[in-house]
C-alpha cells in the first residue's frame, strides 16, 4: 500500500500493484518461483499491549508485550492470453498455497518492511466473469526463525 495526498489534508489508500515472488521450493512446481505479476498487497500490524486498571488511579497501566505479527492480504488475478482457463498456473498457485511451511518472498515493499518469509493462513478463489482468468486471494502472517535462548 501507499498513501497519496488527496483533497486538502485528507489521505487515502492507493494500492501498489507489484510483482510478488514466492520463491521455489524443491518438490513443488519443479522448484520454480511463482511470480504473481500484479499482486495487490495490504499489510497491517497491531501491537500486543496488556492494559491493567489500578484502583484509585484515573489512568490504566500499559505494558508492551510484543510488536505483534504483520497481517498480510494479497489479491490479484491469474490469467493467460487468449481463450481457455489458466489451469497450469492455477495448479502451481494452489501447490504453493497448500504448503504447511514458511514461504520465502521477494516484494519491494514487504522486504523493505523486513518481511522476507510468510506463512499462509487462508486462501480464497472468488468468482470471476472471465473465462481465461482466475481471481485469487490469500492471507498470511510474517514469519522468522524462532531463536531459543538458553
Coordinates of C-alpha atoms in Angstrom, one line a residue:
X1 CA 0.0 0.0 0.0
X2 CA 1.0 3.6 -0.2
X3 CA -0.6 6.8 0.9
X4 CA -1.3 9.6 -1.6
X5 CA -2.4 13.1 -0.8
X6 CA -6.0 13.9 -1.9
X7 CA -8.2 16.9 -1.4
X8 CA -6.9 19.1 1.5
X9 CA -5.1 17.2 4.1
X10 CA -7.2 14.0 3.6
X11 CA -5.1 10.9 2.9
X12 CA -6.5 7.8 1.2
X13 CA -5.0 4.4 0.5
X14 CA -3.9 3.6 -3.0
X15 CA -2.9 0.0 -3.6
X16 CA 0.5 -0.8 -5.2
X17 CA 0.5 -3.3 -7.9
X18 CA 3.9 -5.0 -7.9
X19 CA 5.1 -8.5 -8.6
X20 CA 5.2 -10.8 -5.5
X21 CA 7.5 -13.7 -5.9
X22 CA 7.0 -16.8 -3.9
X23 CA 10.4 -18.5 -4.1
X24 CA 10.6 -22.0 -5.4
X25 CA 10.7 -25.0 -3.1
X26 CA 12.2 -28.3 -4.0
X27 CA 9.4 -30.8 -4.9
X28 CA 6.8 -28.1 -5.6
X29 CA 6.1 -27.0 -9.2
X30 CA 9.5 -28.2 -10.3
X31 CA 11.2 -26.0 -7.7
X32 CA 10.4 -22.8 -9.8
X33 CA 9.4 -19.5 -8.4
X34 CA 5.7 -18.5 -8.5
X35 CA 5.5 -14.9 -9.9
X36 CA 2.2 -13.1 -9.1
X37 CA 2.6 -10.3 -11.6
X38 CA 0.2 -7.6 -10.3
X39 CA -0.3 -8.6 -6.8
X40 CA -2.3 -6.2 -4.6
X41 CA -0.8 -6.2 -1.2
X42 CA -2.3 -4.8 2.1
X43 CA -0.5 -5.0 5.4
X44 CA -1.3 -4.1 9.0
X45 CA 0.1 -4.7 12.4
X46 CA -1.2 -4.5 15.9
X47 CA 1.0 -4.3 19.0
X48 CA 0.3 -6.6 21.9
X49 CA -0.4 -4.4 24.9
X50 CA -1.7 -5.5 28.3
X51 CA -3.9 -2.8 29.9
X52 CA -4.3 -3.0 33.7
X53 CA -6.7 -0.8 35.7
X54 CA -5.5 0.1 39.1
X55 CA -7.9 1.1 41.9
X56 CA -7.7 4.7 42.8
X57 CA -5.8 5.7 39.6
X58 CA -7.5 7.6 36.8
X59 CA -5.3 6.1 34.1
X60 CA -4.5 2.4 33.4
X61 CA -1.0 0.9 33.2
X62 CA 0.0 -0.2 29.7
X63 CA 2.6 -2.9 29.3
X64 CA 4.1 -3.6 25.9
X65 CA 4.3 -7.3 25.3
X66 CA 5.4 -7.6 21.7
X67 CA 5.2 -5.8 18.4
X68 CA 2.8 -8.5 17.0
X69 CA 2.8 -10.0 13.6
X70 CA 2.3 -8.3 10.2
X71 CA -1.0 -9.4 8.8
X72 CA -0.8 -9.6 5.1
X73 CA -3.6 -9.8 2.5
X74 CA -2.8 -10.4 -1.2
X75 CA -5.2 -10.5 -4.1
X76 CA -5.0 -10.5 -7.8
X77 CA -5.8 -12.4 -11.0
X78 CA -4.0 -15.3 -12.8
X79 CA -4.7 -15.1 -16.5
X80 CA -3.4 -16.1 -19.8
X81 CA -3.6 -14.6 -23.3
X82 CA -6.4 -16.0 -25.5
X83 CA -9.2 -18.3 -24.6
X84 CA -9.0 -21.1 -22.0
X85 CA -8.7 -21.3 -18.3
X86 CA -5.1 -20.9 -17.0
X87 CA -5.1 -24.4 -15.5
X88 CA -1.4 -25.0 -15.2
X89 CA -0.8 -21.6 -13.5
X90 CA -3.7 -22.2 -11.0
X91 CA -2.3 -25.6 -10.2
X92 CA 1.1 -24.1 -9.4
X93 CA -0.5 -21.4 -7.3
X94 CA -2.6 -24.0 -5.4
X95 CA 0.6 -26.1 -4.8
X96 CA 2.2 -23.1 -3.0
X97 CA -1.0 -22.3 -1.1
X98 CA -1.2 -25.9 0.2
X99 CA 2.2 -25.9 1.8
X100 CA 2.4 -26.1 5.6
X101 CA 5.7 -24.3 5.9
X102 CA 7.0 -20.7 5.6
X103 CA 7.5 -19.3 2.1
X104 CA 10.4 -17.0 1.2
X105 CA 9.2 -14.0 -0.7
X106 CA 10.5 -11.2 -2.8
X107 CA 8.5 -8.0 -2.9
X108 CA 9.9 -4.5 -2.8
X109 CA 7.6 -3.1 -0.1
X110 CA 7.3 -6.2 2.1
X111 CA 11.1 -6.7 2.0
X112 CA 11.6 -3.0 2.9
X113 CA 9.4 -3.6 6.0
X114 CA 11.6 -6.6 7.0
X115 CA 9.2 -9.2 5.8
X116 CA 11.1 -12.0 3.9
X117 CA 9.1 -15.1 4.9
X118 CA 5.3 -15.6 5.3
X119 CA 3.0 -18.3 6.5
X120 CA -0.3 -18.7 4.6
X121 CA -3.3 -18.6 6.9
X122 CA -6.2 -18.6 4.4
X123 CA -6.8 -18.9 0.7
X124 CA -9.8 -17.9 -1.4
X125 CA -10.8 -18.2 -5.1
X126 CA -13.6 -15.6 -5.6
X127 CA -15.8 -16.0 -8.7
X128 CA -14.9 -14.2 -11.9
X129 CA -16.7 -13.3 -15.1
X130 CA -13.6 -14.1 -17.1
X131 CA -13.2 -17.5 -18.7
X132 CA -9.4 -17.0 -19.2
X133 CA -8.6 -15.9 -15.6
X134 CA -8.8 -16.9 -12.0
X135 CA -9.2 -14.3 -9.3
X136 CA -7.3 -15.2 -6.1
X137 CA -6.7 -14.0 -2.6
X138 CA -4.8 -15.2 0.4
X139 CA -3.9 -14.0 3.9
X140 CA -0.7 -14.6 5.6
X141 CA 1.4 -13.6 8.6
X142 CA 5.1 -12.7 8.5
X143 CA 7.5 -15.3 9.9
X144 CA 11.0 -15.5 11.0
X145 CA 13.0 -18.4 12.5
X146 CA 12.5 -18.8 16.2
X147 CA 15.6 -18.3 18.3
X148 CA 15.5 -20.1 21.6
X149 CA 17.7 -18.5 24.2
X150 CA 19.1 -20.8 26.9

